[in-house]
Amino acid sequence: ASHAVRSHLSNHTPPHQGSLPGSLLQIIHRTSSCPGATHSCIFNALHDASGACLLHPTHFMMLPKLMSRGPSWRQASRLLRSPRRPYSVRMPDEAYSYIKSVADLRAWQPGTDVPDVEVCGWVRSVRKSSGVRLIDITDGSSMRPVQAVVDKKLSTDMRPGAAVRLKGTWYNAKNGPNADSDVSNSQTTDEKALEGDSEPVSRVNGDRVGQASAQAEGDAGSAQTMHELQVSDVEILGSCDPQTYPIQNKYQTPESLRTISHLRSRTPLNSTLLRLRSDATALLTQFFFQEKFQQTHPPIITSSDCEGAGEAFAVKAGGPAEFFRDPKYLTVSTQLHLEALAQALGNVWTLSPTFRAEQSDTSRHLSEFYMLEAEMSFVRDMDQVMDLVQRMMRSLAQGLKLLNAANELEENRLDSRDPAERLAFADLVDRRELQRRWRGLLVPSRWPRITYTEAMEKLQPVTAKFEHKPVWGGGLQSEHEKYLAEEVGYDKANDAYVPVFITHYPREIKAFYMIRSAEPAAQGETVDCFDLLVPSLGELAGGSMREHRLSELEDNMRLHGLEVPKRRVAASNDMIWYLDLRRWGCPPHGGFGLGFDRLLSYLTGVPNIRDVVPFPRHYERCDC
Amino acid sequence: ASHAVRSHLSNHTPPHQGSLPGSLLQIIHRTSSCPGATHSCIFNALHDASGACLLHPTHFMMLPKLMSRGPSWRQASRLLRSPRRPYSVRMPDEAYSYIKSVADLRAWQPGTDVPDVEVCGWVRSVRKSSGVRLIDITDGSSMRPVQAVVDKKLSTDMRPGAAVRLKGTWYNAKNGPNADSDVSNSQTTDEKALEGDSEPVSRVNGDRVGQASAQAEGDAGSAQTMHELQVSDVEILGSCDPQTYPIQNKYQTPESLRTISHLRSRTPLNSTLLRLRSDATALLTQFFFQEKFQQTHPPIITSSDCEGAGEAFAVKAGGPAEFFRDPKYLTVSTQLHLEALAQALGNVWTLSPTFRAEQSDTSRHLSEFYMLEAEMSFVRDMDQVMDLVQRMMRSLAQGLKLLNAANELEENRLDSRDPAERLAFADLVDRRELQRRWRGLLVPSRWPRITYTEAMEKLQPVTAKFEHKPVWGGGLQSEHEKYLAEEVGYDKANDAYVPVFITHYPREIKAFYMIRSAEPAAQGETVDCFDLLVPSLGELAGGSMREHRLSELEDNMRLHGLEVPKRRVAASNDMIWYLDLRRWGCPPHGGFGLGFDRLLSYLTGVPNIRDVVPFPRHYERCDC
């Protein structure tokens, strides 16, 4: 059938030119109108011999645009066939060539044995069985390994940690549909019965490997899959002495793993966290592309020392003179520069490293962290900024639910029988608690938005709960934020933690660039700003409407004790450029910043954000 | 018809739940099987009332995965309808709600007048005509503006640079299909004929605006579109005094614009360059997602001072003590950390800021620049790394060709009649030269790969051309690189500049981590490495196979005069962690780094990379 679809397509386009018609819709329209089209033959039609997807990345991105262009979109593009390239898993038959990684292989349970499958990866563990070794192999693509069954003689140097290349047959170790109920019985096939038999059968050199394997699995409980790789060839790519290897196939505390940050991403949990980070980055990029926000690269080295608050790192080159003439600093937030770019491009965003030289030693702070910041021109209503935050986070959560890493964190926890894995999961936030977070992110209704003043009214009756008394005009302490997130944000009907926006803080405790609210609270003036609070972490994001009028901005600066720079005596490091943005054609605008690492910590239930970044930097700690 | 498609869809799914079935294919399959489906009704079916795309970002990304999962993918996901949000352009009728920006509006030439169109943007220029002002409006979404026709009385504060909100009718200023041949004749419709007439007609308060406008266009040649916005309401969002506004609607040199980096991205050319940068970032993210590379965030603050070469910026916090205990530096390359991550995740990539404290004042160097780096595990053959580089760059060029910014740079140059625009384009590389670059990136055949030794054999016969004599064992000078790029890379048949890989440089002049070639050249030992050369810029990317064997790596370090750290006396800043990667299970691996800003400079023909970054940082220069 897949051949029929391809011929069908090739009536319209010469496949030898390495191209297909330019529109996803067109391809799928044609494919699906082909008689006898099934999902797998459509899949094959959309992929070339090496399994590479024939749809160009831009086809999806371009869909609305191509459609609006009318007939011209038909000629718009040509597709590139990827040449075959080395994935960690290689299939002998091009029909299966979309299987490229251990994750793909694990998910693939064909009805018949498939010989000549090549798998590269690292040995996670080795278990003995009669005459064979049962070896867990991982390539970093999935939290759990595939199991390789290797003859004892071949397995000599296959020790935990080693990098290997294996070749063998992918087969069903449980041999048939009733294998679950009676494993040993179904393994009694003798060598003769194998010949010409298309049923999946497991053996290595005549041993009853499937049986051994199934029993070992029952003991160790390391794998759900019934499929294994029956290995015929072994190549050691990089050997490993498990005696000295700091990553052991047993539980290690997050604290001890942090002392070996160059190795810890090899553990099942840490590698999965990094894959989730990658998924999140791709999804956010796609989200903002579709929202027509321009992704920008605001500078890392900037002139602002954050008002001398001592939180900025200074940047120095060798030699006595200043490399940039004046002292320069690592950015603490890209917002001010984003505002300049929003006045050129409309709506902009960035995912940039930012830096704080705070000597705090908490689970929520890093000296180097990624901030997602966005800025929108022509917006007067702060609700629209909060709408964007919610839409973005909901879209991210929905997207992650479709990708592997987040699902592995969720599902592997349910059936975890490996003690090391169970203990690693036990370090995370309780599973039901984590599900409350995800349900809250996914609610279709608008997340609660209450003012700071309303928040104070909720806090003051329960003052006794707090170390710091909640007082109008003072900041919200971490304990206040957590209380609000858990009380206001708890959605009983759905047993969900819905993030909570706290808006309109007192003017004096918020940044000088925020716009003064049109209507002050009874207790005093406020600004149009918001913090987004979630349980455990507190503040996840913050945003505001920016003061877009020059004289009002200057007033704010004076109120906050900042010097208002004059054009005539402009110095390299002053804020004259930021005031300039208000001098010529500044529309109402607003935006937000979100701590990307905190968000990942919230989504994964990892209590300390040091464990969601590959190489954490904080006070007195910067390894590698 | 679009309604029919929607009902068709809603038989399968309750639209009031704000969701559609979880698969792109499923939706499109159903949609296209609906009788009477046309492209525009499919488009509408896939978009909600506000024009937001109903396809979730992950649907495209997930296609292969969902397909391979079998039936479960059907329930996999639910789609989010975006709430209506403020775009710079708002349409009165939901049928047109996919028009969200000036770029969309420009491309839209409906057969009838459309009233109540709202446009936010900045005034680029104001021209006088009888009783009206012809005002160019931009919102940063396209290089060229839309033209607004505003009654003189309404236009008082609409001065160049001002931010405005306009409301009016989108109409065809040339009134009919033959307007091009005889503009003035077709504009004689009187007021009576207008009523009940569905033909596009242009007028403001009875004036023959269309005519005036068409004539003005003929003079200034600023717009290809025949459509204009006939404005009835004006709101000034941010005023501007054009006398003091540093961005003038006339030509300004790149040098002068660099002195006002906070404002220069507002110019038509600079904003288009930043949009192209955004497009490139999204396309590369999508490319690597599909290639199953994990996007990572290696650290910015690192322990390596680049072997004390003085090229690294040091990072200091306030106070006498070292914040991180030992001196720390801004990363000069993420490669070493990427290698650690590749050993956990298989294939990884990053687009990260990197820093060099070089005091060079060239058009190709910045102190802060973005590097795209990738690292692949389980690769022994360097051709596969070069394949990846070519596939990535070709995919990028193909993608950009489908998006607006690159096309505007190409097409606007052809019909440019505005003197300021013509001069701005004249600063770029010659158009034919630029086309040679793009054709070269897009060739389907493998780019030339010659060894350093072969390159020397090509250079030595023409020694007289060079200031520096080409000698085996010495580095390739910039003049050598350019010669090779132009001679070896020139493809006569296609009149194209194909990028050239120079491979296997002498061991002594390349980095210590590169693997020694199995077969040395006659002149001496080489390493498995490559540089990618292009005309004008020279080196665009470089990569190598990494030495994955511990003792060979230590030999390399000694050869390069580096101290080989011992485990027993490990210090925080030494390279022991990098050696550790070879100690336990290190497979053959390789990767590359590409100067992202240089690539953009090459793609756009902007001669100086200071003009493709929003806020350039280089020796003695770091504004804002």
mmCIF file of C-alpha atoms in Angstrom, chain B residues 457-618:
data_model
loop_
_atom_site.group_PDB
_atom_site.id
_atom_site.type_symbol
_atom_site.label_atom_id
_atom_site.label_comp_id
_atom_site.label_asym_id
_atom_site.label_seq_id
_atom_site.Cartn_x
_atom_site.Cartn_y
_atom_site.Cartn_z
ATOM 1 C CA GLU B 457 49.124 22.653 -3.837
ATOM 2 C CA LYS B 458 46.554 25.044 -5.240
ATOM 3 C CA LEU B 459 47.941 28.050 -3.436
ATOM 4 C CA GLN B 460 51.635 27.600 -4.070
ATOM 5 C CA PRO B 461 51.545 28.087 -7.857
ATOM 6 C CA VAL B 462 49.944 31.495 -7.289
ATOM 7 C CA THR B 463 52.120 32.599 -4.377
ATOM 8 C CA ALA B 464 52.634 35.935 -6.052
ATOM 9 C CA LYS B 465 49.013 36.835 -5.362
ATOM 10 C CA PHE B 466 49.531 36.757 -1.626
ATOM 11 C CA GLU B 467 51.123 38.891 1.006
ATOM 12 C CA HIS B 468 51.861 35.767 3.086
ATOM 13 C CA LYS B 469 53.548 32.881 1.360
ATOM 14 C CA PRO B 470 51.519 29.663 1.643
ATOM 15 C CA VAL B 471 53.761 27.135 3.422
ATOM 16 C CA TRP B 472 52.779 23.626 4.526
ATOM 17 C CA GLY B 473 52.656 23.701 8.292
ATOM 18 C CA GLY B 474 51.574 27.306 8.525
ATOM 19 C CA GLY B 475 47.990 28.390 9.013
ATOM 20 C CA LEU B 476 45.789 29.469 6.149
ATOM 21 C CA GLN B 477 45.743 33.245 6.091
ATOM 22 C CA SER B 478 42.552 35.105 5.427
ATOM 23 C CA GLU B 479 43.748 35.891 1.881
ATOM 24 C CA HIS B 480 44.394 32.186 1.263
ATOM 25 C CA GLU B 481 40.962 31.236 2.532
ATOM 26 C CA LYS B 482 39.268 33.752 0.305
ATOM 27 C CA TYR B 483 41.210 32.593 -2.724
ATOM 28 C CA LEU B 484 40.285 28.962 -2.085
ATOM 29 C CA ALA B 485 36.635 29.837 -1.485
ATOM 30 C CA GLU B 486 36.437 31.728 -4.751
ATOM 31 C CA GLU B 487 38.495 29.336 -6.878
ATOM 32 C CA VAL B 488 37.632 25.890 -5.564
ATOM 33 C CA GLY B 489 34.108 26.912 -4.590
ATOM 34 C CA TYR B 490 33.079 28.547 -7.836
ATOM 35 C CA ASP B 491 30.658 26.377 -9.772
ATOM 36 C CA LYS B 492 30.696 27.632 -13.336
ATOM 37 C CA ALA B 493 27.794 25.564 -14.559
ATOM 38 C CA ASN B 494 25.473 27.141 -12.011
ATOM 39 C CA ASP B 495 27.310 30.449 -11.573
ATOM 40 C CA ALA B 496 27.329 29.627 -7.865
ATOM 41 C CA TYR B 497 29.676 29.946 -4.917
ATOM 42 C CA VAL B 498 29.633 26.569 -3.242
ATOM 43 C CA PRO B 499 31.112 26.510 0.279
ATOM 44 C CA VAL B 500 34.369 24.560 0.480
ATOM 45 C CA PHE B 501 35.527 22.197 3.214
ATOM 46 C CA ILE B 502 39.283 22.211 3.809
ATOM 47 C CA THR B 503 40.208 19.130 5.806
ATOM 48 C CA HIS B 504 43.171 17.533 7.573
ATOM 49 C CA TYR B 505 45.253 20.464 8.751
ATOM 50 C CA PRO B 506 48.717 19.943 10.252
ATOM 51 C CA ARG B 507 48.480 18.604 13.750
ATOM 52 C CA GLU B 508 50.632 21.285 15.361
ATOM 53 C CA ILE B 509 48.549 24.251 14.298
ATOM 54 C CA LYS B 510 45.209 22.801 15.367
ATOM 55 C CA ALA B 511 43.577 22.288 18.741
ATOM 56 C CA PHE B 512 44.739 19.618 21.160
ATOM 57 C CA TYR B 513 41.389 17.826 21.245
ATOM 58 C CA MET B 514 41.411 16.883 17.559
ATOM 59 C CA ILE B 515 42.102 13.302 16.629
ATOM 60 C CA ARG B 516 45.303 12.491 14.744
ATOM 61 C CA SER B 517 44.648 11.345 11.182
ATOM 62 C CA ALA B 518 45.232 7.661 10.530
ATOM 63 C CA GLU B 519 47.399 8.482 7.519
ATOM 64 C CA PRO B 520 49.749 11.462 7.773
ATOM 65 C CA ALA B 521 50.516 13.689 4.808
ATOM 66 C CA ALA B 522 53.957 13.384 3.219
ATOM 67 C CA GLN B 523 54.873 16.692 4.869
ATOM 68 C CA GLY B 524 53.830 15.709 8.373
ATOM 69 C CA GLU B 525 51.105 14.664 10.724
ATOM 70 C CA THR B 526 47.580 15.960 10.337
ATOM 71 C CA VAL B 527 44.344 15.851 12.322
ATOM 72 C CA ASP B 528 40.808 14.950 11.228
ATOM 73 C CA CYS B 529 39.355 18.421 11.126
ATOM 74 C CA PHE B 530 37.729 20.796 8.701
ATOM 75 C CA ASP B 531 37.133 24.465 8.115
ATOM 76 C CA LEU B 532 34.241 25.604 5.959
ATOM 77 C CA LEU B 533 35.247 28.497 3.718
ATOM 78 C CA VAL B 534 33.077 30.937 1.810
ATOM 79 C CA PRO B 535 33.969 33.975 -0.328
ATOM 80 C CA SER B 536 34.486 37.342 1.384
ATOM 81 C CA LEU B 537 34.115 35.981 4.903
ATOM 82 C CA GLY B 538 36.564 33.095 4.841
ATOM 83 C CA GLU B 539 35.940 30.678 7.690
ATOM 84 C CA LEU B 540 32.273 30.216 8.498
ATOM 85 C CA ALA B 541 32.437 26.973 10.452
ATOM 86 C CA GLY B 542 34.990 24.527 11.768
ATOM 87 C CA GLY B 543 34.771 21.034 13.110
ATOM 88 C CA SER B 544 36.692 17.895 13.843
ATOM 89 C CA MET B 545 36.692 14.398 15.136
ATOM 90 C CA ARG B 546 37.599 14.585 18.820
ATOM 91 C CA GLU B 547 40.330 12.442 20.345
ATOM 92 C CA HIS B 548 38.288 10.002 22.404
ATOM 93 C CA ARG B 549 41.187 7.935 23.794
ATOM 94 C CA LEU B 550 42.650 9.110 27.081
ATOM 95 C CA SER B 551 46.347 8.476 26.530
ATOM 96 C CA GLU B 552 46.291 9.914 23.004
ATOM 97 C CA LEU B 553 44.520 13.004 24.318
ATOM 98 C CA GLU B 554 47.190 13.410 26.990
ATOM 99 C CA ASP B 555 49.867 13.077 24.276
ATOM 100 C CA ASN B 556 48.142 15.826 22.315
ATOM 101 C CA MET B 557 48.087 18.079 25.360
ATOM 102 C CA ARG B 558 51.799 17.624 25.913
ATOM 103 C CA LEU B 559 52.471 18.278 22.218
ATOM 104 C CA HIS B 560 50.562 21.550 22.542
ATOM 105 C CA GLY B 561 52.445 22.525 25.687
ATOM 106 C CA LEU B 562 49.467 22.034 27.981
ATOM 107 C CA GLU B 563 49.794 20.653 31.438
ATOM 108 C CA VAL B 564 48.175 17.246 31.822
ATOM 109 C CA PRO B 565 46.234 17.360 35.073
ATOM 110 C CA LYS B 566 46.508 14.448 37.472
ATOM 111 C CA ARG B 567 43.468 13.137 39.289
ATOM 112 C CA ARG B 568 45.186 13.185 42.661
ATOM 113 C CA VAL B 569 45.836 16.922 42.654
ATOM 114 C CA ALA B 570 42.766 18.112 40.743
ATOM 115 C CA ALA B 571 42.209 21.859 40.966
ATOM 116 C CA SER B 572 38.919 23.538 40.294
ATOM 117 C CA ASN B 573 40.076 25.145 37.084
ATOM 118 C CA ASP B 574 41.987 22.383 35.401
ATOM 119 C CA MET B 575 40.864 20.150 32.598
ATOM 120 C CA ILE B 576 40.592 17.001 34.653
ATOM 121 C CA TRP B 577 36.865 16.899 34.004
ATOM 122 C CA TYR B 578 37.470 16.921 30.262
ATOM 123 C CA LEU B 579 39.908 14.024 30.564
ATOM 124 C CA ASP B 580 37.330 12.230 32.704
ATOM 125 C CA LEU B 581 35.054 12.099 29.681
ATOM 126 C CA ARG B 582 37.646 9.740 28.095
ATOM 127 C CA ARG B 583 38.055 7.658 31.199
ATOM 128 C CA TRP B 584 34.678 5.966 31.154
ATOM 129 C CA GLY B 585 32.943 4.813 28.005
ATOM 130 C CA CYS B 586 33.921 7.451 25.469
ATOM 131 C CA PRO B 587 32.780 6.550 21.943
ATOM 132 C CA PRO B 588 34.240 8.081 18.767
ATOM 133 C CA HIS B 589 32.572 11.448 18.293
ATOM 134 C CA GLY B 590 32.824 14.684 16.395
ATOM 135 C CA GLY B 591 31.163 18.009 15.912
ATOM 136 C CA PHE B 592 31.393 21.531 14.624
ATOM 137 C CA GLY B 593 30.888 25.168 15.508
ATOM 138 C CA LEU B 594 29.467 27.791 13.195
ATOM 139 C CA GLY B 595 29.544 31.564 13.634
ATOM 140 C CA PHE B 596 25.841 32.393 13.539
ATOM 141 C CA ASP B 597 26.356 36.115 13.010
ATOM 142 C CA ARG B 598 28.824 35.463 10.197
ATOM 143 C CA LEU B 599 26.355 33.134 8.564
ATOM 144 C CA LEU B 600 23.664 35.814 8.690
ATOM 145 C CA SER B 601 26.091 38.315 7.284
ATOM 146 C CA TYR B 602 26.853 35.887 4.451
ATOM 147 C CA LEU B 603 23.174 35.189 3.743
ATOM 148 C CA THR B 604 22.118 38.820 3.744
ATOM 149 C CA GLY B 605 25.164 40.344 2.074
ATOM 150 C CA VAL B 606 25.692 42.718 4.989
ATOM 151 C CA PRO B 607 29.445 43.365 4.870
ATOM 152 C CA ASN B 608 29.942 44.005 8.579
ATOM 153 C CA ILE B 609 28.640 41.575 11.197
ATOM 154 C CA ARG B 610 28.129 44.498 13.562
ATOM 155 C CA ASP B 611 25.016 45.183 11.510
ATOM 156 C CA VAL B 612 23.333 41.785 11.893
ATOM 157 C CA VAL B 613 23.300 41.853 15.710
ATOM 158 C CA PRO B 614 21.012 44.230 17.572
ATOM 159 C CA PHE B 615 23.609 45.605 20.013
ATOM 160 C CA PRO B 616 27.155 44.910 18.774
ATOM 161 C CA ARG B 617 29.995 44.586 21.295
ATOM 162 C CA HIS B 618 33.608 44.887 20.248
#
